[in-house]
Amino acid sequence: DVKVTQSSRYLVKRTGEKVFLECVQDMDHENMFWYRQDPGLGLRLIYFSYDVKMKEKGDIPEGYSVSREKKERFSLILESASTNQTSMYLCASRLGEGSTDTQYFGPGTRLTVL
Amino acid sequence: SQQGEEDPQALSIQEGENATMNCSYKTSINNLQWYRQNSGRGLVHLILIRSNEREKHSGRLRVTLDTSKKSSSLLITASRAADTASYFCATDAEGNTPLVFGKGTRLSVIA
């Protein structure tokens, strides 16, 4: 089974802190994604990556950056956390050979910024 | 940009009843997928239907797709309390593009 793990289930940070959310997948998937999920807004795509050292902006990239130095790891960075970044963050991966591939999700990180 | 829009937003039924959720989308798609999310957890893939298919079954799940109306429905038959979750449709255009998710339907199955 594909496994996507996220570094923390719950995280509490202060405004202005730099925050790293880590995601690791174990199935050699090429594609990786970061979403945030908020009540009433569903899942919104922040950033995605089709390959190592490659990144693409999603629908809401402002205030975030990403890093993909290794194929299995995709990190989401909040350079200076703000209270409006309090949310559930979901990482996903996909094989990437075609659009019929399933996306596999991690368990999510619930981030609270005080 | 959100493509899929699920309807209803919330649904509450008795155990044993059937649950039907609908999804409408705006642009041409290559396939449509349904995912399930238990409270506070990640999403789990349920079923995929390609644009040239009209109906697909998987266990107690039945998915239909009407590309002329740009809509899909997910039917869960003989629902169980364990089916309580949020259900999302996701659409995928041609090529290696990210899935676009709707806002989801919250299903509550009461024992």
JSON list of C-alpha atoms in Angstrom, two decimals, chain A:
[
{"chain": "A", "resi": 1, "resn": "ASP", "atom": "CA", "xyz": [0.00, 0.00, 0.00]},
{"chain": "A", "resi": 2, "resn": "VAL", "atom": "CA", "xyz": [1.07, 3.52, -0.72]},
{"chain": "A", "resi": 3, "resn": "LYS", "atom": "CA", "xyz": [1.93, 5.41, 2.39]},
{"chain": "A", "resi": 4, "resn": "VAL", "atom": "CA", "xyz": [2.00, 9.17, 2.67]},
{"chain": "A", "resi": 5, "resn": "THR", "atom": "CA", "xyz": [3.13, 10.47, 6.01]},
{"chain": "A", "resi": 6, "resn": "GLN", "atom": "CA", "xyz": [3.10, 13.98, 7.41]},
{"chain": "A", "resi": 7, "resn": "SER", "atom": "CA", "xyz": [5.48, 15.10, 10.11]},
{"chain": "A", "resi": 8, "resn": "SER", "atom": "CA", "xyz": [2.86, 16.23, 12.63]},
{"chain": "A", "resi": 9, "resn": "ARG", "atom": "CA", "xyz": [-0.84, 15.65, 13.21]},
{"chain": "A", "resi": 10, "resn": "TYR", "atom": "CA", "xyz": [-1.22, 18.80, 15.30]},
{"chain": "A", "resi": 11, "resn": "LEU", "atom": "CA", "xyz": [0.97, 21.89, 15.40]},
{"chain": "A", "resi": 12, "resn": "VAL", "atom": "CA", "xyz": [0.68, 25.16, 17.30]},
{"chain": "A", "resi": 13, "resn": "LYS", "atom": "CA", "xyz": [2.85, 28.09, 16.26]},
{"chain": "A", "resi": 14, "resn": "ARG", "atom": "CA", "xyz": [3.03, 31.80, 16.96]},
{"chain": "A", "resi": 15, "resn": "THR", "atom": "CA", "xyz": [2.51, 34.61, 14.49]},
{"chain": "A", "resi": 16, "resn": "GLY", "atom": "CA", "xyz": [5.71, 35.39, 12.63]},
{"chain": "A", "resi": 17, "resn": "GLU", "atom": "CA", "xyz": [7.33, 32.01, 13.16]},
{"chain": "A", "resi": 18, "resn": "LYS", "atom": "CA", "xyz": [8.75, 30.05, 10.25]},
{"chain": "A", "resi": 19, "resn": "VAL", "atom": "CA", "xyz": [6.90, 26.77, 9.93]},
{"chain": "A", "resi": 20, "resn": "PHE", "atom": "CA", "xyz": [7.92, 23.62, 8.08]},
{"chain": "A", "resi": 21, "resn": "LEU", "atom": "CA", "xyz": [5.41, 20.94, 7.19]},
{"chain": "A", "resi": 22, "resn": "GLU", "atom": "CA", "xyz": [7.00, 17.76, 5.90]},
{"chain": "A", "resi": 23, "resn": "CYS", "atom": "CA", "xyz": [5.47, 15.12, 3.68]},
{"chain": "A", "resi": 24, "resn": "VAL", "atom": "CA", "xyz": [7.04, 11.81, 2.69]},
{"chain": "A", "resi": 25, "resn": "GLN", "atom": "CA", "xyz": [5.74, 9.15, 0.30]},
{"chain": "A", "resi": 26, "resn": "ASP", "atom": "CA", "xyz": [7.18, 5.68, -0.11]},
{"chain": "A", "resi": 27, "resn": "MET", "atom": "CA", "xyz": [6.01, 4.64, -3.58]},
{"chain": "A", "resi": 28, "resn": "ASP", "atom": "CA", "xyz": [8.39, 6.54, -5.86]},
{"chain": "A", "resi": 29, "resn": "HIS", "atom": "CA", "xyz": [5.59, 8.83, -7.02]},
{"chain": "A", "resi": 30, "resn": "GLU", "atom": "CA", "xyz": [6.60, 11.70, -9.26]},
{"chain": "A", "resi": 31, "resn": "ASN", "atom": "CA", "xyz": [3.76, 14.07, -8.38]},
{"chain": "A", "resi": 32, "resn": "MET", "atom": "CA", "xyz": [3.21, 15.60, -4.98]},
{"chain": "A", "resi": 33, "resn": "PHE", "atom": "CA", "xyz": [0.68, 18.17, -3.82]},
{"chain": "A", "resi": 34, "resn": "TRP", "atom": "CA", "xyz": [-0.10, 20.44, -0.88]},
{"chain": "A", "resi": 35, "resn": "TYR", "atom": "CA", "xyz": [-3.69, 21.45, -0.12]},
{"chain": "A", "resi": 36, "resn": "ARG", "atom": "CA", "xyz": [-5.30, 23.35, 2.67]},
{"chain": "A", "resi": 37, "resn": "GLN", "atom": "CA", "xyz": [-8.80, 22.56, 3.84]},
{"chain": "A", "resi": 38, "resn": "ASP", "atom": "CA", "xyz": [-11.09, 25.05, 5.55]},
{"chain": "A", "resi": 39, "resn": "PRO", "atom": "CA", "xyz": [-14.75, 24.71, 6.54]},
{"chain": "A", "resi": 40, "resn": "GLY", "atom": "CA", "xyz": [-17.03, 25.74, 3.70]},
{"chain": "A", "resi": 41, "resn": "LEU", "atom": "CA", "xyz": [-14.14, 26.13, 1.25]},
{"chain": "A", "resi": 42, "resn": "GLY", "atom": "CA", "xyz": [-13.19, 22.54, 0.59]},
{"chain": "A", "resi": 43, "resn": "LEU", "atom": "CA", "xyz": [-9.68, 21.65, -0.56]},
{"chain": "A", "resi": 44, "resn": "ARG", "atom": "CA", "xyz": [-7.63, 24.35, -2.19]},
{"chain": "A", "resi": 45, "resn": "LEU", "atom": "CA", "xyz": [-4.35, 23.63, -3.96]},
{"chain": "A", "resi": 46, "resn": "ILE", "atom": "CA", "xyz": [-1.35, 25.56, -2.63]},
{"chain": "A", "resi": 47, "resn": "TYR", "atom": "CA", "xyz": [1.60, 24.14, -4.57]},
{"chain": "A", "resi": 48, "resn": "PHE", "atom": "CA", "xyz": [2.46, 21.02, -6.48]},
{"chain": "A", "resi": 49, "resn": "SER", "atom": "CA", "xyz": [5.52, 19.36, -7.90]},
{"chain": "A", "resi": 50, "resn": "TYR", "atom": "CA", "xyz": [5.92, 17.04, -10.87]},
{"chain": "A", "resi": 51, "resn": "ASP", "atom": "CA", "xyz": [9.54, 16.14, -10.20]},
{"chain": "A", "resi": 52, "resn": "VAL", "atom": "CA", "xyz": [12.52, 16.79, -7.98]},
{"chain": "A", "resi": 53, "resn": "LYS", "atom": "CA", "xyz": [13.45, 20.45, -7.71]},
{"chain": "A", "resi": 54, "resn": "MET", "atom": "CA", "xyz": [10.39, 21.38, -9.70]},
{"chain": "A", "resi": 55, "resn": "LYS", "atom": "CA", "xyz": [7.40, 23.31, -8.30]},
{"chain": "A", "resi": 56, "resn": "GLU", "atom": "CA", "xyz": [4.27, 24.90, -9.63]},
{"chain": "A", "resi": 57, "resn": "LYS", "atom": "CA", "xyz": [1.91, 27.35, -7.96]},
{"chain": "A", "resi": 58, "resn": "GLY", "atom": "CA", "xyz": [-1.59, 26.23, -7.24]},
{"chain": "A", "resi": 59, "resn": "ASP", "atom": "CA", "xyz": [-4.61, 28.40, -6.57]},
{"chain": "A", "resi": 60, "resn": "ILE", "atom": "CA", "xyz": [-3.47, 29.98, -3.29]},
{"chain": "A", "resi": 61, "resn": "PRO", "atom": "CA", "xyz": [0.35, 30.11, -3.13]},
{"chain": "A", "resi": 62, "resn": "GLU", "atom": "CA", "xyz": [0.62, 33.48, -1.36]},
{"chain": "A", "resi": 63, "resn": "GLY", "atom": "CA", "xyz": [2.40, 33.22, 1.96]},
{"chain": "A", "resi": 64, "resn": "TYR", "atom": "CA", "xyz": [3.79, 29.76, 1.21]},
{"chain": "A", "resi": 65, "resn": "SER", "atom": "CA", "xyz": [6.82, 28.23, -0.45]},
{"chain": "A", "resi": 66, "resn": "VAL", "atom": "CA", "xyz": [7.84, 24.64, -1.09]},
{"chain": "A", "resi": 67, "resn": "SER", "atom": "CA", "xyz": [10.92, 22.52, -1.42]},
{"chain": "A", "resi": 68, "resn": "ARG", "atom": "CA", "xyz": [11.47, 19.22, -3.17]},
{"chain": "A", "resi": 69, "resn": "GLU", "atom": "CA", "xyz": [15.10, 18.17, -2.92]},
{"chain": "A", "resi": 70, "resn": "LYS", "atom": "CA", "xyz": [14.35, 14.45, -2.98]},
{"chain": "A", "resi": 71, "resn": "LYS", "atom": "CA", "xyz": [11.67, 12.58, -4.87]},
{"chain": "A", "resi": 72, "resn": "GLU", "atom": "CA", "xyz": [10.01, 11.18, -1.77]},
{"chain": "A", "resi": 73, "resn": "ARG", "atom": "CA", "xyz": [9.84, 14.41, 0.22]},
{"chain": "A", "resi": 74, "resn": "PHE", "atom": "CA", "xyz": [7.83, 17.58, -0.38]},
{"chain": "A", "resi": 75, "resn": "SER", "atom": "CA", "xyz": [7.99, 20.33, 2.21]},
{"chain": "A", "resi": 76, "resn": "LEU", "atom": "CA", "xyz": [5.61, 23.22, 2.69]},
{"chain": "A", "resi": 77, "resn": "ILE", "atom": "CA", "xyz": [7.09, 26.34, 4.28]},
{"chain": "A", "resi": 78, "resn": "LEU", "atom": "CA", "xyz": [5.28, 29.21, 5.90]},
{"chain": "A", "resi": 79, "resn": "GLU", "atom": "CA", "xyz": [7.94, 31.93, 5.92]},
{"chain": "A", "resi": 80, "resn": "SER", "atom": "CA", "xyz": [6.15, 34.05, 8.53]},
{"chain": "A", "resi": 81, "resn": "ALA", "atom": "CA", "xyz": [3.06, 32.36, 9.90]},
{"chain": "A", "resi": 82, "resn": "SER", "atom": "CA", "xyz": [-0.12, 34.40, 10.23]},
{"chain": "A", "resi": 83, "resn": "THR", "atom": "CA", "xyz": [-3.40, 33.64, 11.97]},
{"chain": "A", "resi": 84, "resn": "ASN", "atom": "CA", "xyz": [-5.20, 33.29, 8.63]},
{"chain": "A", "resi": 85, "resn": "GLN", "atom": "CA", "xyz": [-2.98, 30.30, 7.90]},
{"chain": "A", "resi": 86, "resn": "THR", "atom": "CA", "xyz": [-4.63, 28.34, 10.68]},
{"chain": "A", "resi": 87, "resn": "SER", "atom": "CA", "xyz": [-6.01, 25.38, 8.77]},
{"chain": "A", "resi": 88, "resn": "MET", "atom": "CA", "xyz": [-5.82, 21.67, 8.01]},
{"chain": "A", "resi": 89, "resn": "TYR", "atom": "CA", "xyz": [-2.96, 20.94, 5.60]},
{"chain": "A", "resi": 90, "resn": "LEU", "atom": "CA", "xyz": [-3.13, 17.86, 3.43]},
{"chain": "A", "resi": 91, "resn": "CYS", "atom": "CA", "xyz": [-0.31, 16.39, 1.39]},
{"chain": "A", "resi": 92, "resn": "ALA", "atom": "CA", "xyz": [-0.95, 14.00, -1.50]},
{"chain": "A", "resi": 93, "resn": "SER", "atom": "CA", "xyz": [1.09, 12.07, -4.02]},
{"chain": "A", "resi": 94, "resn": "ARG", "atom": "CA", "xyz": [0.36, 10.51, -7.39]},
{"chain": "A", "resi": 95, "resn": "LEU", "atom": "CA", "xyz": [2.32, 8.29, -9.74]},
{"chain": "A", "resi": 96, "resn": "GLY", "atom": "CA", "xyz": [2.16, 10.90, -12.44]},
{"chain": "A", "resi": 97, "resn": "GLU", "atom": "CA", "xyz": [2.11, 8.83, -15.59]},
{"chain": "A", "resi": 98, "resn": "GLY", "atom": "CA", "xyz": [-1.40, 9.89, -16.52]},
{"chain": "A", "resi": 99, "resn": "SER", "atom": "CA", "xyz": [-4.41, 11.73, -15.30]},
{"chain": "A", "resi": 100, "resn": "THR", "atom": "CA", "xyz": [-6.23, 8.54, -14.33]},
{"chain": "A", "resi": 101, "resn": "ASP", "atom": "CA", "xyz": [-3.98, 7.98, -11.37]},
{"chain": "A", "resi": 102, "resn": "THR", "atom": "CA", "xyz": [-5.35, 8.06, -7.87]},
{"chain": "A", "resi": 103, "resn": "GLN", "atom": "CA", "xyz": [-4.07, 10.69, -5.47]},
{"chain": "A", "resi": 104, "resn": "TYR", "atom": "CA", "xyz": [-3.00, 9.26, -2.13]},
{"chain": "A", "resi": 105, "resn": "PHE", "atom": "CA", "xyz": [-3.37, 11.53, 0.87]},
{"chain": "A", "resi": 106, "resn": "GLY", "atom": "CA", "xyz": [-1.54, 11.82, 4.14]},
{"chain": "A", "resi": 107, "resn": "PRO", "atom": "CA", "xyz": [-3.46, 12.05, 7.43]},
{"chain": "A", "resi": 108, "resn": "GLY", "atom": "CA", "xyz": [-3.23, 15.83, 7.54]},
{"chain": "A", "resi": 109, "resn": "THR", "atom": "CA", "xyz": [-1.64, 18.39, 9.84]},
{"chain": "A", "resi": 110, "resn": "ARG", "atom": "CA", "xyz": [-3.92, 20.67, 11.80]},
{"chain": "A", "resi": 111, "resn": "LEU", "atom": "CA", "xyz": [-1.98, 23.90, 12.21]},
{"chain": "A", "resi": 112, "resn": "THR", "atom": "CA", "xyz": [-3.02, 26.59, 14.65]},
{"chain": "A", "resi": 113, "resn": "VAL", "atom": "CA", "xyz": [-1.29, 29.97, 14.49]},
{"chain": "A", "resi": 114, "resn": "LEU", "atom": "CA", "xyz": [-1.75, 32.08, 17.60]}
]
